[in-house]
């Protein structure tokens, strides 16, 4: 088995991922690196993987490095060991299906497949902590960039409803639908491109947007001038250096920072009207 990895700069990560999914529709593994870069990886036998020129074209100016390596036959088992439960005190536990129950007040099971995680990454964890700060939930919530559906499922468990989960990646939509079914929650899940699709999230009181800064700025630009905007936004996926510029951008449309959560090099903002 071959692992082909593409390393990109964080400010271009979401856009590069969209291009890579065109080349590898079966799914892309994502990992945040200690230096702040993002690594995307695909797995396959020799001859099954995308060609290097195609990957270089997809990554463009954001490309930092491309590498390949042979991996052991037991890589699938080792991959499972990598995904550990996320436990936030006694309030919330998010675990893969092969791990035992943790006994938290709210407990959900998320199968990461081979594309997404279970919420342990700092960006998702911070958004979950923000949801817990705002719980119990009330009214509709949109999960913008839902991934495997961690935030959507937890929001539904905490009392928000209806919950609309949106993501550009078709694999994310499939994973979210499956994880909602496993956890017995009802979600409306759709494929959505925030750069071009109608800004339907503007009519929703609460939006969770676990996105990198460039996509958040693009969303703010689309909200500018609209009559209806969210009452509250949880903005995740942000490096510490992104916090103030993103907060200023949202303040320009009437959403002011009321909370900031930090974890390592990452932060999440709570912004409210």
PDB file of N, CA, C and O in Angstrom, residues 1-4 17 21 24-31 39-45 48-49 71-83 96-98 110-118 147-148 169 171-172 174-176 178-179:
ATOM      1  N   UNK A   1       0.846  -1.190   0.000  1.00  0.00           N
ATOM      2  CA  UNK A   1       0.000   0.000   0.000  1.00  0.00           C
ATOM      3  C   UNK A   1       0.883   1.242   0.000  1.00  0.00           C
ATOM      4  O   UNK A   1       1.910   1.281   0.674  1.00  0.00           O
ATOM      5  N   UNK A   2       0.461   2.264  -0.761  1.00  0.00           N
ATOM      6  CA  UNK A   2       1.198   3.515  -0.868  1.00  0.00           C
ATOM      7  C   UNK A   2       0.386   4.644  -0.230  1.00  0.00           C
ATOM      8  O   UNK A   2      -0.827   4.739  -0.412  1.00  0.00           O
ATOM      9  N   UNK A   3       1.082   5.489   0.523  1.00  0.00           N
ATOM     10  CA  UNK A   3       0.472   6.706   1.075  1.00  0.00           C
ATOM     11  C   UNK A   3       1.086   7.896   0.350  1.00  0.00           C
ATOM     12  O   UNK A   3       2.296   8.093   0.372  1.00  0.00           O
ATOM     13  N   UNK A   4       0.236   8.684  -0.319  1.00  0.00           N
ATOM     14  CA  UNK A   4       0.683   9.866  -1.038  1.00  0.00           C
ATOM     15  C   UNK A   4       0.181  11.085  -0.292  1.00  0.00           C
ATOM     16  O   UNK A   4      -1.023  11.250  -0.087  1.00  0.00           O
ATOM     17  N   UNK A  17      -8.211  21.331  -0.752  1.00  0.00           N
ATOM     18  CA  UNK A  17      -8.974  20.112  -0.485  1.00  0.00           C
ATOM     19  C   UNK A  17     -10.080  19.926  -1.517  1.00  0.00           C
ATOM     20  O   UNK A  17     -10.307  18.813  -2.008  1.00  0.00           O
ATOM     21  N   UNK A  21     -10.305  16.589  -3.937  1.00  0.00           N
ATOM     22  CA  UNK A  21     -11.435  15.661  -3.935  1.00  0.00           C
ATOM     23  C   UNK A  21     -11.943  15.370  -5.344  1.00  0.00           C
ATOM     24  O   UNK A  21     -12.588  14.349  -5.576  1.00  0.00           O
ATOM     25  N   UNK A  24      -9.419  12.614  -6.147  1.00  0.00           N
ATOM     26  CA  UNK A  24      -9.515  11.433  -5.287  1.00  0.00           C
ATOM     27  C   UNK A  24     -10.880  11.425  -4.610  1.00  0.00           C
ATOM     28  O   UNK A  24     -10.999  11.694  -3.418  1.00  0.00           O
ATOM     29  N   UNK A  25     -11.947  11.135  -5.353  1.00  0.00           N
ATOM     30  CA  UNK A  25     -13.301  11.231  -4.795  1.00  0.00           C
ATOM     31  C   UNK A  25     -13.578  10.237  -3.678  1.00  0.00           C
ATOM     32  O   UNK A  25     -14.554  10.378  -2.949  1.00  0.00           O
ATOM     33  N   UNK A  26     -12.719   9.214  -3.525  1.00  0.00           N
ATOM     34  CA  UNK A  26     -12.926   8.244  -2.459  1.00  0.00           C
ATOM     35  C   UNK A  26     -12.635   8.787  -1.078  1.00  0.00           C
ATOM     36  O   UNK A  26     -12.980   8.162  -0.080  1.00  0.00           O
ATOM     37  N   UNK A  27     -12.003   9.941  -1.004  1.00  0.00           N
ATOM     38  CA  UNK A  27     -11.745  10.529   0.301  1.00  0.00           C
ATOM     39  C   UNK A  27     -10.293  10.910   0.496  1.00  0.00           C
ATOM     40  O   UNK A  27      -9.391  10.322  -0.111  1.00  0.00           O
ATOM     41  N   UNK A  28     -10.065  11.882   1.327  1.00  0.00           N
ATOM     42  CA  UNK A  28      -8.740  12.412   1.605  1.00  0.00           C
ATOM     43  C   UNK A  28      -8.564  12.508   3.108  1.00  0.00           C
ATOM     44  O   UNK A  28      -9.439  13.024   3.810  1.00  0.00           O
ATOM     45  N   UNK A  29      -7.453  11.995   3.612  1.00  0.00           N
ATOM     46  CA  UNK A  29      -7.136  12.117   5.033  1.00  0.00           C
ATOM     47  C   UNK A  29      -6.533  13.490   5.296  1.00  0.00           C
ATOM     48  O   UNK A  29      -5.695  13.956   4.528  1.00  0.00           O
ATOM     49  N   UNK A  30      -6.954  14.123   6.380  1.00  0.00           N
ATOM     50  CA  UNK A  30      -6.451  15.461   6.728  1.00  0.00           C
ATOM     51  C   UNK A  30      -5.759  15.430   8.076  1.00  0.00           C
ATOM     52  O   UNK A  30      -6.248  14.811   9.024  1.00  0.00           O
ATOM     53  N   UNK A  31      -4.600  16.100   8.171  1.00  0.00           N
ATOM     54  CA  UNK A  31      -3.863  16.158   9.430  1.00  0.00           C
ATOM     55  C   UNK A  31      -3.216  17.528   9.577  1.00  0.00           C
ATOM     56  O   UNK A  31      -2.568  18.017   8.657  1.00  0.00           O
ATOM     57  N   UNK A  39      -1.657  18.672   6.030  1.00  0.00           N
ATOM     58  CA  UNK A  39      -1.282  17.560   5.159  1.00  0.00           C
ATOM     59  C   UNK A  39      -2.525  16.783   4.754  1.00  0.00           C
ATOM     60  O   UNK A  39      -3.341  16.402   5.605  1.00  0.00           O
ATOM     61  N   UNK A  40      -2.682  16.592   3.448  1.00  0.00           N
ATOM     62  CA  UNK A  40      -3.731  15.732   2.916  1.00  0.00           C
ATOM     63  C   UNK A  40      -3.078  14.478   2.350  1.00  0.00           C
ATOM     64  O   UNK A  40      -2.025  14.564   1.698  1.00  0.00           O
ATOM     65  N   UNK A  41      -3.697  13.319   2.595  1.00  0.00           N
ATOM     66  CA  UNK A  41      -3.113  12.063   2.129  1.00  0.00           C
ATOM     67  C   UNK A  41      -4.184  11.173   1.523  1.00  0.00           C
ATOM     68  O   UNK A  41      -5.338  11.177   1.966  1.00  0.00           O
ATOM     69  N   UNK A  42      -3.776  10.432   0.495  1.00  0.00           N
ATOM     70  CA  UNK A  42      -4.627   9.407  -0.106  1.00  0.00           C
ATOM     71  C   UNK A  42      -3.851   8.097  -0.102  1.00  0.00           C
ATOM     72  O   UNK A  42      -2.609   8.087  -0.131  1.00  0.00           O
ATOM     73  N   UNK A  43      -4.580   6.995  -0.070  1.00  0.00           N
ATOM     74  CA  UNK A  43      -3.977   5.672   0.000  1.00  0.00           C
ATOM     75  C   UNK A  43      -4.406   4.843  -1.200  1.00  0.00           C
ATOM     76  O   UNK A  43      -5.535   4.972  -1.690  1.00  0.00           O
ATOM     77  N   UNK A  44      -3.524   3.976  -1.650  1.00  0.00           N
ATOM     78  CA  UNK A  44      -3.878   3.094  -2.751  1.00  0.00           C
ATOM     79  C   UNK A  44      -2.696   2.257  -3.194  1.00  0.00           C
ATOM     80  O   UNK A  44      -1.545   2.490  -2.785  1.00  0.00           O
ATOM     81  N   UNK A  45      -2.997   1.285  -4.027  1.00  0.00           N
ATOM     82  CA  UNK A  45      -1.936   0.469  -4.620  1.00  0.00           C
ATOM     83  C   UNK A  45      -1.244   1.273  -5.714  1.00  0.00           C
ATOM     84  O   UNK A  45      -1.808   2.246  -6.234  1.00  0.00           O
ATOM     85  N   UNK A  48      -2.989   3.308  -8.698  1.00  0.00           N
ATOM     86  CA  UNK A  48      -4.343   3.729  -8.336  1.00  0.00           C
ATOM     87  C   UNK A  48      -4.412   5.180  -7.886  1.00  0.00           C
ATOM     88  O   UNK A  48      -5.493   5.751  -7.805  1.00  0.00           O
ATOM     89  N   UNK A  49      -3.277   5.776  -7.573  1.00  0.00           N
ATOM     90  CA  UNK A  49      -3.247   7.109  -6.995  1.00  0.00           C
ATOM     91  C   UNK A  49      -3.194   8.191  -8.067  1.00  0.00           C
ATOM     92  O   UNK A  49      -2.765   7.932  -9.194  1.00  0.00           O
ATOM     93  N   UNK A  71       3.516   1.761   3.198  1.00  0.00           N
ATOM     94  CA  UNK A  71       3.050   1.544   4.564  1.00  0.00           C
ATOM     95  C   UNK A  71       2.759   0.067   4.769  1.00  0.00           C
ATOM     96  O   UNK A  71       2.491  -0.676   3.818  1.00  0.00           O
ATOM     97  N   UNK A  72       2.798  -0.350   6.031  1.00  0.00           N
ATOM     98  CA  UNK A  72       2.641  -1.762   6.363  1.00  0.00           C
ATOM     99  C   UNK A  72       1.225  -2.241   6.069  1.00  0.00           C
ATOM    100  O   UNK A  72       0.280  -1.458   6.000  1.00  0.00           O
ATOM    101  N   UNK A  73       1.118  -3.558   5.920  1.00  0.00           N
ATOM    102  CA  UNK A  73      -0.186  -4.146   5.597  1.00  0.00           C
ATOM    103  C   UNK A  73      -1.206  -3.936   6.712  1.00  0.00           C
ATOM    104  O   UNK A  73      -2.410  -4.003   6.464  1.00  0.00           O
ATOM    105  N   UNK A  74      -0.729  -3.696   7.944  1.00  0.00           N
ATOM    106  CA  UNK A  74      -1.666  -3.515   9.057  1.00  0.00           C
ATOM    107  C   UNK A  74      -2.007  -2.046   9.281  1.00  0.00           C
ATOM    108  O   UNK A  74      -2.439  -1.651  10.355  1.00  0.00           O
ATOM    109  N   UNK A  75      -1.860  -1.225   8.222  1.00  0.00           N
ATOM    110  CA  UNK A  75      -2.082   0.212   8.377  1.00  0.00           C
ATOM    111  C   UNK A  75      -3.496   0.535   8.827  1.00  0.00           C
ATOM    112  O   UNK A  75      -3.719   1.488   9.563  1.00  0.00           O
ATOM    113  N   UNK A  76      -4.476  -0.265   8.405  1.00  0.00           N
ATOM    114  CA  UNK A  76      -5.863   0.019   8.779  1.00  0.00           C
ATOM    115  C   UNK A  76      -6.055  -0.099  10.298  1.00  0.00           C
ATOM    116  O   UNK A  76      -6.744   0.717  10.917  1.00  0.00           O
ATOM    117  N   UNK A  77      -5.425  -1.128  10.921  1.00  0.00           N
ATOM    118  CA  UNK A  77      -5.537  -1.277  12.363  1.00  0.00           C
ATOM    119  C   UNK A  77      -4.821  -0.148  13.090  1.00  0.00           C
ATOM    120  O   UNK A  77      -5.306   0.386  14.083  1.00  0.00           O
ATOM    121  N   UNK A  78      -3.653   0.233  12.579  1.00  0.00           N
ATOM    122  CA  UNK A  78      -2.909   1.321  13.212  1.00  0.00           C
ATOM    123  C   UNK A  78      -3.659   2.644  13.069  1.00  0.00           C
ATOM    124  O   UNK A  78      -3.604   3.497  13.945  1.00  0.00           O
ATOM    125  N   UNK A  79      -4.381   2.795  11.967  1.00  0.00           N
ATOM    126  CA  UNK A  79      -5.200   3.993  11.763  1.00  0.00           C
ATOM    127  C   UNK A  79      -6.298   4.064  12.812  1.00  0.00           C
ATOM    128  O   UNK A  79      -6.602   5.135  13.347  1.00  0.00           O
ATOM    129  N   UNK A  80      -6.874   2.904  13.155  1.00  0.00           N
ATOM    130  CA  UNK A  80      -7.923   2.890  14.173  1.00  0.00           C
ATOM    131  C   UNK A  80      -7.364   3.288  15.535  1.00  0.00           C
ATOM    132  O   UNK A  80      -8.026   3.987  16.310  1.00  0.00           O
ATOM    133  N   UNK A  81      -6.136   2.862  15.826  1.00  0.00           N
ATOM    134  CA  UNK A  81      -5.523   3.213  17.098  1.00  0.00           C
ATOM    135  C   UNK A  81      -5.275   4.717  17.195  1.00  0.00           C
ATOM    136  O   UNK A  81      -5.222   5.276  18.292  1.00  0.00           O
ATOM    137  N   UNK A  82      -5.121   5.372  16.059  1.00  0.00           N
ATOM    138  CA  UNK A  82      -4.870   6.807  16.039  1.00  0.00           C
ATOM    139  C   UNK A  82      -6.073   7.604  16.524  1.00  0.00           C
ATOM    140  O   UNK A  82      -5.926   8.661  17.137  1.00  0.00           O
ATOM    141  N   UNK A  83      -7.285   7.109  16.258  1.00  0.00           N
ATOM    142  CA  UNK A  83      -8.511   7.828  16.599  1.00  0.00           C
ATOM    143  C   UNK A  83      -8.970   7.424  17.996  1.00  0.00           C
ATOM    144  O   UNK A  83      -9.512   6.340  18.196  1.00  0.00           O
ATOM    145  N   UNK A  96     -15.094   6.763  18.666  1.00  0.00           N
ATOM    146  CA  UNK A  96     -15.322   5.880  17.523  1.00  0.00           C
ATOM    147  C   UNK A  96     -16.073   4.640  17.984  1.00  0.00           C
ATOM    148  O   UNK A  96     -16.078   4.319  19.184  1.00  0.00           O
ATOM    149  N   UNK A  97     -16.691   3.920  17.079  1.00  0.00           N
ATOM    150  CA  UNK A  97     -17.556   2.800  17.483  1.00  0.00           C
ATOM    151  C   UNK A  97     -16.824   1.646  18.147  1.00  0.00           C
ATOM    152  O   UNK A  97     -17.461   0.835  18.826  1.00  0.00           O
ATOM    153  N   UNK A  98     -15.500   1.550  17.971  1.00  0.00           N
ATOM    154  CA  UNK A  98     -14.769   0.431  18.569  1.00  0.00           C
ATOM    155  C   UNK A  98     -14.300   0.725  19.999  1.00  0.00           C
ATOM    156  O   UNK A  98     -13.691  -0.121  20.630  1.00  0.00           O
ATOM    157  N   UNK A 110     -19.010   8.468  16.570  1.00  0.00           N
ATOM    158  CA  UNK A 110     -18.683   8.981  15.250  1.00  0.00           C
ATOM    159  C   UNK A 110     -17.693   8.027  14.585  1.00  0.00           C
ATOM    160  O   UNK A 110     -16.604   7.785  15.115  1.00  0.00           O
ATOM    161  N   UNK A 111     -18.085   7.481  13.450  1.00  0.00           N
ATOM    162  CA  UNK A 111     -17.165   6.652  12.681  1.00  0.00           C
ATOM    163  C   UNK A 111     -16.382   7.565  11.753  1.00  0.00           C
ATOM    164  O   UNK A 111     -16.954   8.164  10.838  1.00  0.00           O
ATOM    165  N   UNK A 112     -15.070   7.707  11.948  1.00  0.00           N
ATOM    166  CA  UNK A 112     -14.306   8.634  11.116  1.00  0.00           C
ATOM    167  C   UNK A 112     -14.076   8.149   9.704  1.00  0.00           C
ATOM    168  O   UNK A 112     -13.567   8.881   8.868  1.00  0.00           O
ATOM    169  N   UNK A 113     -14.466   6.887   9.398  1.00  0.00           N
ATOM    170  CA  UNK A 113     -14.140   6.348   8.087  1.00  0.00           C
ATOM    171  C   UNK A 113     -12.648   6.435   7.886  1.00  0.00           C
ATOM    172  O   UNK A 113     -11.873   6.260   8.817  1.00  0.00           O
ATOM    173  N   UNK A 114     -12.207   6.726   6.678  1.00  0.00           N
ATOM    174  CA  UNK A 114     -10.787   6.945   6.440  1.00  0.00           C
ATOM    175  C   UNK A 114     -10.572   8.359   5.899  1.00  0.00           C
ATOM    176  O   UNK A 114      -9.580   8.641   5.249  1.00  0.00           O
ATOM    177  N   UNK A 115     -11.528   9.235   6.166  1.00  0.00           N
ATOM    178  CA  UNK A 115     -11.457  10.597   5.643  1.00  0.00           C
ATOM    179  C   UNK A 115     -11.462  11.615   6.772  1.00  0.00           C
ATOM    180  O   UNK A 115     -10.722  12.587   6.748  1.00  0.00           O
ATOM    181  N   UNK A 116     -12.293  11.398   7.789  1.00  0.00           N
ATOM    182  CA  UNK A 116     -12.497  12.410   8.816  1.00  0.00           C
ATOM    183  C   UNK A 116     -12.079  11.874  10.173  1.00  0.00           C
ATOM    184  O   UNK A 116     -11.907  10.684  10.383  1.00  0.00           O
ATOM    185  N   UNK A 117     -11.975  12.789  11.120  1.00  0.00           N
ATOM    186  CA  UNK A 117     -11.676  12.402  12.485  1.00  0.00           C
ATOM    187  C   UNK A 117     -12.937  12.308  13.318  1.00  0.00           C
ATOM    188  O   UNK A 117     -14.049  12.389  12.811  1.00  0.00           O
ATOM    189  N   UNK A 118     -12.744  12.126  14.631  1.00  0.00           N
ATOM    190  CA  UNK A 118     -13.875  11.999  15.549  1.00  0.00           C
ATOM    191  C   UNK A 118     -14.078  13.251  16.382  1.00  0.00           C
ATOM    192  O   UNK A 118     -14.827  13.239  17.348  1.00  0.00           O
ATOM    193  N   UNK A 147     -18.082  18.280   7.906  1.00  0.00           N
ATOM    194  CA  UNK A 147     -17.145  17.169   8.023  1.00  0.00           C
ATOM    195  C   UNK A 147     -17.870  15.859   8.254  1.00  0.00           C
ATOM    196  O   UNK A 147     -18.775  15.488   7.502  1.00  0.00           O
ATOM    197  N   UNK A 148     -17.521  15.153   9.336  1.00  0.00           N
ATOM    198  CA  UNK A 148     -18.181  13.884   9.631  1.00  0.00           C
ATOM    199  C   UNK A 148     -19.448  14.060  10.453  1.00  0.00           C
ATOM    200  O   UNK A 148     -20.060  13.073  10.857  1.00  0.00           O
ATOM    201  N   UNK A 169     -17.938  18.813   0.394  1.00  0.00           N
ATOM    202  CA  UNK A 169     -17.446  17.472   0.080  1.00  0.00           C
ATOM    203  C   UNK A 169     -18.602  16.457   0.127  1.00  0.00           C
ATOM    204  O   UNK A 169     -19.214  16.271   1.178  1.00  0.00           O
ATOM    205  N   UNK A 171     -18.425  13.314   0.311  1.00  0.00           N
ATOM    206  CA  UNK A 171     -18.112  12.292   1.316  1.00  0.00           C
ATOM    207  C   UNK A 171     -18.502  12.763   2.709  1.00  0.00           C
ATOM    208  O   UNK A 171     -18.909  11.961   3.553  1.00  0.00           O
ATOM    209  N   UNK A 172     -18.392  14.069   2.965  1.00  0.00           N
ATOM    210  CA  UNK A 172     -18.806  14.617   4.255  1.00  0.00           C
ATOM    211  C   UNK A 172     -20.312  14.490   4.430  1.00  0.00           C
ATOM    212  O   UNK A 172     -20.794  14.162   5.524  1.00  0.00           O
ATOM    213  N   UNK A 174     -22.272  12.253   3.102  1.00  0.00           N
ATOM    214  CA  UNK A 174     -22.564  10.833   3.355  1.00  0.00           C
ATOM    215  C   UNK A 174     -22.203  10.450   4.784  1.00  0.00           C
ATOM    216  O   UNK A 174     -22.965   9.749   5.466  1.00  0.00           O
ATOM    217  N   UNK A 175     -21.030  10.889   5.249  1.00  0.00           N
ATOM    218  CA  UNK A 175     -20.595  10.543   6.601  1.00  0.00           C
ATOM    219  C   UNK A 175     -21.523  11.144   7.648  1.00  0.00           C
ATOM    220  O   UNK A 175     -21.859  10.497   8.646  1.00  0.00           O
ATOM    221  N   UNK A 176     -21.955  12.382   7.442  1.00  0.00           N
ATOM    222  CA  UNK A 176     -22.834  13.042   8.406  1.00  0.00           C
ATOM    223  C   UNK A 176     -24.188  12.352   8.476  1.00  0.00           C
ATOM    224  O   UNK A 176     -24.733  12.134   9.567  1.00  0.00           O
ATOM    225  N   UNK A 178     -24.801   9.226   7.827  1.00  0.00           N
ATOM    226  CA  UNK A 178     -24.600   7.937   8.495  1.00  0.00           C
ATOM    227  C   UNK A 178     -24.428   8.120  10.003  1.00  0.00           C
ATOM    228  O   UNK A 178     -25.010   7.371  10.805  1.00  0.00           O
ATOM    229  N   UNK A 179     -23.648   9.114  10.416  1.00  0.00           N
ATOM    230  CA  UNK A 179     -23.415   9.316  11.846  1.00  0.00           C
ATOM    231  C   UNK A 179     -24.658   9.831  12.561  1.00  0.00           C
ATOM    232  O   UNK A 179     -24.881   9.514  13.734  1.00  0.00           O
TER     233      UNK A 179
END
